[in-house]
CSV table of C-alpha atoms and ligand atoms in Angstrom, one decimal:
chain,number,residue,atom,x,y,z
P,27,UNK,CA,-11.3,-17.1,3.6
P,28,UNK,CA,-10.6,-13.5,4.7
P,29,UNK,CA,-8.9,-11.9,1.7
P,30,UNK,CA,-6.9,-8.7,2.0
P,31,UNK,CA,-5.4,-6.6,-0.7
P,32,UNK,CA,-1.9,-5.2,0.1
P,33,UNK,CA,-0.8,-2.3,-2.1
P,34,UNK,CA,2.8,-1.3,-1.4
P,35,UNK,CA,5.5,-0.5,-3.9
P,36,UNK,CA,8.4,-1.3,-1.5
P,37,UNK,CA,9.0,-5.0,-1.7
P,38,UNK,CA,10.4,-5.3,1.8
P,39,UNK,CA,7.5,-3.6,3.5
P,40,UNK,CA,5.0,-5.5,1.3
P,41,UNK,CA,6.5,-8.9,2.2
P,42,UNK,CA,6.5,-7.9,5.9
P,43,UNK,CA,2.9,-6.9,5.8
P,44,UNK,CA,1.9,-10.0,3.8
P,45,UNK,CA,3.8,-12.4,6.1
P,46,UNK,CA,2.2,-11.0,9.2
P,47,UNK,CA,-1.3,-11.0,7.7
P,48,UNK,CA,-0.9,-14.6,6.6
P,49,UNK,CA,0.3,-15.5,10.1
P,50,UNK,CA,-2.9,-13.9,11.4
P,51,UNK,CA,-5.0,-16.1,9.2
P,52,UNK,CA,-5.6,-13.8,6.2
P,53,UNK,CA,-5.2,-14.6,2.6
P,54,UNK,CA,-3.4,-11.9,0.7
P,55,UNK,CA,-3.4,-10.4,-2.8
P,56,UNK,CA,-0.4,-8.3,-3.6
P,57,UNK,CA,0.0,-5.2,-5.8
P,58,UNK,CA,3.0,-2.9,-6.2
P,59,UNK,CA,1.1,-0.2,-8.2
P,60,UNK,CA,-2.2,1.5,-7.9
P,61,UNK,CA,-3.2,0.4,-11.4
P,62,UNK,CA,-2.5,-3.2,-10.5
P,63,UNK,CA,-4.4,-2.9,-7.2
P,64,UNK,CA,-7.6,-1.7,-9.0
P,65,UNK,CA,-7.3,-4.5,-11.6
P,66,UNK,CA,-6.9,-7.1,-8.8
P,67,UNK,CA,-9.9,-5.6,-7.0
P,68,UNK,CA,-11.9,-6.3,-10.1
P,69,UNK,CA,-10.6,-9.9,-10.4
P,70,UNK,CA,-11.1,-10.7,-6.7
P,71,UNK,CA,-14.6,-9.5,-5.8
P,72,UNK,CA,-14.3,-11.3,-2.5
P,73,UNK,CA,-11.6,-8.9,-1.2
P,74,UNK,CA,-13.1,-7.3,1.9
P,75,UNK,CA,-10.2,-5.2,3.1
P,76,UNK,CA,-7.5,-3.2,1.4
P,77,UNK,CA,-4.2,-1.8,2.8
P,78,UNK,CA,-3.1,1.1,0.6
P,79,UNK,CA,0.3,2.7,0.7
P,80,UNK,CA,0.1,6.4,-0.2
P,81,UNK,CA,3.3,7.2,-2.0
P,82,UNK,CA,3.4,5.2,-5.2
P,83,UNK,CA,5.1,5.6,-8.6
P,84,UNK,CA,1.8,5.9,-10.7
P,85,UNK,CA,-1.5,7.0,-9.2
P,86,UNK,CA,-1.2,7.4,-5.5
P,87,UNK,CA,-3.0,5.5,-2.7
P,88,UNK,CA,-5.5,8.3,-2.2
P,89,UNK,CA,-6.6,8.0,-5.8
P,90,UNK,CA,-6.9,4.2,-5.5
P,91,UNK,CA,-9.0,4.8,-2.3
P,92,UNK,CA,-11.3,7.2,-4.2
P,93,UNK,CA,-11.8,4.8,-7.1
P,94,UNK,CA,-12.5,1.9,-4.8
P,95,UNK,CA,-15.1,4.0,-3.0
P,96,UNK,CA,-16.5,5.2,-6.4
P,97,UNK,CA,-17.0,1.5,-7.4
P,98,UNK,CA,-19.6,1.2,-4.6
P,99,UNK,CA,-18.0,-2.0,-3.3
P,100,UNK,CA,-18.1,-2.5,0.4
P,101,UNK,CA,-14.4,-2.8,1.2
P,102,UNK,CA,-12.6,-1.7,4.4
P,103,UNK,CA,-9.7,0.5,3.7
P,104,UNK,CA,-6.6,1.2,5.8
P,105,UNK,CA,-4.0,3.7,4.5
P,106,UNK,CA,-0.3,3.1,5.2
P,107,UNK,CA,1.0,6.5,5.8
P,108,UNK,CA,4.5,7.9,6.5
P,109,UNK,CA,5.2,9.6,9.8
P,110,UNK,CA,6.7,12.6,8.0
P,111,UNK,CA,3.4,13.2,6.2
P,112,UNK,CA,1.0,14.2,9.0
P,113,UNK,CA,-1.5,15.4,6.4
P,114,UNK,CA,-1.8,11.9,5.0
P,115,UNK,CA,-4.2,10.8,7.7
P,116,UNK,CA,-6.6,13.7,7.1
P,117,UNK,CA,-6.4,13.3,3.3
P,118,UNK,CA,-6.8,9.6,3.6
P,119,UNK,CA,-9.9,9.8,5.8
P,120,UNK,CA,-11.3,12.5,3.4
P,121,UNK,CA,-11.0,10.2,0.5
P,122,UNK,CA,-12.9,7.5,2.3
P,123,UNK,CA,-10.4,5.4,4.2
P,124,UNK,CA,-11.6,3.7,7.4
P,125,UNK,CA,-8.4,3.8,9.3
P,126,UNK,CA,-4.7,4.5,8.8
P,127,UNK,CA,-1.5,3.0,10.2
P,128,UNK,CA,1.7,5.1,10.4
P,129,UNK,CA,5.0,3.6,9.3
P,130,UNK,CA,7.0,2.1,10.8
P,131,UNK,CA,4.4,-0.1,12.5
P,132,UNK,CA,4.7,-3.3,14.4
P,133,UNK,CA,3.1,-6.6,13.3
P,134,UNK,CA,0.9,-6.5,16.4
P,135,UNK,CA,-0.4,-3.0,15.6
P,136,UNK,CA,-1.0,-3.9,12.0
P,137,UNK,CA,-3.0,-7.1,12.6
P,138,UNK,CA,-4.9,-5.4,15.5
P,139,UNK,CA,-6.1,-2.7,13.1
P,140,UNK,CA,-7.0,-5.2,10.4
P,141,UNK,CA,-8.8,-7.5,12.8
P,142,UNK,CA,-10.8,-4.6,14.2
P,143,UNK,CA,-11.8,-3.3,10.8
P,144,UNK,CA,-12.6,-6.8,9.6
P,145,UNK,CA,-14.8,-7.4,12.6
P,146,UNK,CA,-16.7,-4.2,11.9
P,147,UNK,CA,-17.2,-5.0,8.2
P,148,UNK,CA,-17.9,-8.7,8.9
P,149,UNK,CA,-20.6,-8.1,11.5
P,150,UNK,CA,-23.4,-7.4,9.2
P,151,UNK,CA,-22.6,-10.3,7.0
P,152,UNK,CA,-22.6,-12.7,9.9
P,153,UNK,CA,-26.0,-11.4,10.9
P,154,UNK,CA,-27.3,-12.0,7.4
P,155,UNK,CA,-26.0,-15.5,7.0
P,156,UNK,CA,-25.6,-17.0,10.4
P,157,UNK,CA,-23.1,-19.8,10.3
P,158,UNK,CA,-24.2,-21.8,13.2
P,159,UNK,CA,-22.2,-24.9,14.0
P,160,UNK,CA,-18.9,-23.0,13.5
P,161,UNK,CA,-16.6,-21.2,15.9
P,162,UNK,CA,-14.2,-19.0,14.1
P,163,UNK,CA,-11.0,-17.7,15.7
P,164,UNK,CA,-8.6,-16.9,12.8
P,165,UNK,CA,-6.6,-18.8,11.6
P,166,UNK,CA,-8.8,-21.5,13.2
P,167,UNK,CA,-12.2,-22.7,12.3
P,168,UNK,CA,-14.0,-25.3,14.5
P,169,UNK,CA,-16.9,-27.1,13.0
P,170,UNK,CA,-19.1,-28.3,15.8
P,171,UNK,CA,-21.3,-30.4,13.5
P,172,UNK,CA,-18.7,-32.8,12.2
P,173,UNK,CA,-16.3,-32.0,15.1
P,174,UNK,CA,-13.3,-30.9,13.0
P,175,UNK,CA,-10.7,-28.2,13.3
P,176,UNK,CA,-9.1,-26.3,10.5
P,177,UNK,CA,-6.1,-24.0,10.6
P,178,UNK,CA,-5.7,-21.8,7.6
P,179,UNK,CA,-8.1,-24.1,5.8
P,180,UNK,CA,-6.0,-27.2,6.6
P,181,UNK,CA,-7.6,-29.9,8.6
P,182,UNK,CA,-5.9,-30.7,11.9
P,183,UNK,CA,-6.5,-34.2,13.2
P,184,UNK,CA,-7.7,-34.3,16.8
P,185,UNK,CA,-8.8,-37.0,19.2
P,186,UNK,CA,-12.3,-36.6,20.6
P,187,UNK,CA,-10.9,-35.4,24.0
P,188,UNK,CA,-8.6,-32.9,22.2
P,189,UNK,CA,-11.6,-31.6,20.2
P,190,UNK,CA,-13.6,-31.1,23.4
P,191,UNK,CA,-10.8,-29.2,25.1
P,192,UNK,CA,-10.3,-27.1,21.9
P,193,UNK,CA,-14.1,-26.3,21.8
P,194,UNK,CA,-14.1,-25.2,25.4
P,195,UNK,CA,-11.1,-22.9,24.8
P,196,UNK,CA,-12.5,-21.4,21.6
P,197,UNK,CA,-15.9,-20.8,23.3
P,198,UNK,CA,-14.1,-18.8,25.9
P,199,UNK,CA,-11.8,-16.5,24.0
P,200,UNK,CA,-9.5,-14.4,26.3
P,201,UNK,CA,-10.8,-16.0,29.4
P,202,UNK,CA,-8.5,-17.7,31.9
P,203,UNK,CA,-9.8,-21.2,32.5
P,204,UNK,CA,-8.6,-23.1,35.6
P,205,UNK,CA,-7.3,-26.6,35.1
P,206,UNK,CA,-10.1,-27.9,37.4
P,207,UNK,CA,-12.7,-26.1,35.3
P,208,UNK,CA,-11.3,-27.7,32.1
P,209,UNK,CA,-11.2,-31.1,33.8
P,210,UNK,CA,-14.8,-30.9,34.9
P,211,UNK,CA,-16.1,-29.6,31.6
P,212,UNK,CA,-14.2,-32.2,29.5
P,213,UNK,CA,-13.9,-35.3,31.6
P,214,UNK,CA,-16.9,-34.7,33.8
P,215,UNK,CA,-17.5,-34.2,37.5
P,216,UNK,CA,-17.0,-37.9,38.2
P,217,UNK,CA,-13.5,-38.1,36.8
P,218,UNK,CA,-11.2,-39.6,39.4
P,219,UNK,CA,-7.9,-39.1,37.7
P,220,UNK,CA,-5.4,-36.3,38.2
P,221,UNK,CA,-5.8,-32.8,36.9
P,222,UNK,CA,-2.4,-33.5,35.2
P,223,UNK,CA,-4.4,-35.0,32.3
P,224,UNK,CA,-5.4,-31.5,31.4
P,225,UNK,CA,-1.8,-30.5,31.0
P,226,UNK,CA,-1.0,-33.6,29.0
P,227,UNK,CA,-3.8,-32.8,26.5
P,228,UNK,CA,-2.9,-29.2,26.3
P,229,UNK,CA,0.7,-30.2,25.5
P,230,UNK,CA,-0.5,-32.5,22.7
P,231,UNK,CA,-2.9,-29.8,21.4
P,232,UNK,CA,-0.1,-27.3,21.3
P,233,UNK,CA,2.0,-29.6,19.1
P,234,UNK,CA,-0.9,-29.7,16.7
P,235,UNK,CA,-2.2,-26.1,16.7
P,236,UNK,CA,0.7,-23.8,17.6
P,237,UNK,CA,3.1,-22.4,15.0
P,238,UNK,CA,5.9,-23.0,17.5
P,239,UNK,CA,4.8,-25.3,20.4
P,240,UNK,CA,7.7,-24.2,22.6
P,241,UNK,CA,6.4,-20.6,22.6
P,242,UNK,CA,2.6,-21.0,22.5
P,243,UNK,CA,0.7,-18.0,21.3
P,244,UNK,CA,-2.8,-19.5,20.9
P,245,UNK,CA,-3.1,-21.6,24.0
P,246,UNK,CA,-1.3,-19.7,26.6
P,247,UNK,CA,-0.5,-20.6,30.2
P,248,UNK,CA,-1.9,-18.7,33.1
P,249,UNK,CA,0.7,-19.5,35.7
P,250,UNK,CA,-0.5,-21.3,38.8
P,251,UNK,CA,-4.1,-21.4,37.4
P,252,UNK,CA,-4.7,-22.8,34.0
P,253,UNK,CA,-4.9,-21.9,30.3
P,254,UNK,CA,-6.3,-19.3,28.1
P,255,UNK,CA,-7.3,-19.1,24.4
P,256,UNK,CA,-5.9,-16.0,22.9
P,257,UNK,CA,-8.5,-14.7,20.4
X,15,CA,CA1,5.6,3.8,-1.2
């Protein structure tokens, strides 16, 4: 599980950040003070990324950043800075932060930064312990050995055909696949039925995997062509 520490003293901002990270497939640990954050970092050695607000009642975010760096742990750090404090970025990067996000930020901006940093940190780990037989596309994990799909660690029951469609999509993140292409890959060249079967299976898959099947965000429609897996 990809665990992220969220340090922010303002409840509304913290909840907003936590909600959006969870939607993006991350597990979150929350702190409202720098002191708490450092304690939680000790208790959760598997935290790989920390979002640190700068302005806090006790020790500030820069100091938390400095102390995390001093601990020698390999953790990605993103500072949450205020627009009025332009110097924050510089100071943040000086104290060892990897990136910063300026408030107010959109959920898309936040998760994009977190995903990007997580990918950078995660890369070397993946190389060290190759997890073959798995296709990961948070919050989804497809296990190709026992042909199962998990979303946020929860098993989603799929038919064999649905599984095969899902695998094809997840193997081609961001790529528009034509309905004919999907038909051939899943049902085979000799299939004599209609291409409509692709749509039927996509519709069923959406009911199982989408947060809101009426507005799909994972399996999107490429109008007049086919479908795409949004990585
Ligand atoms: Ca604050």
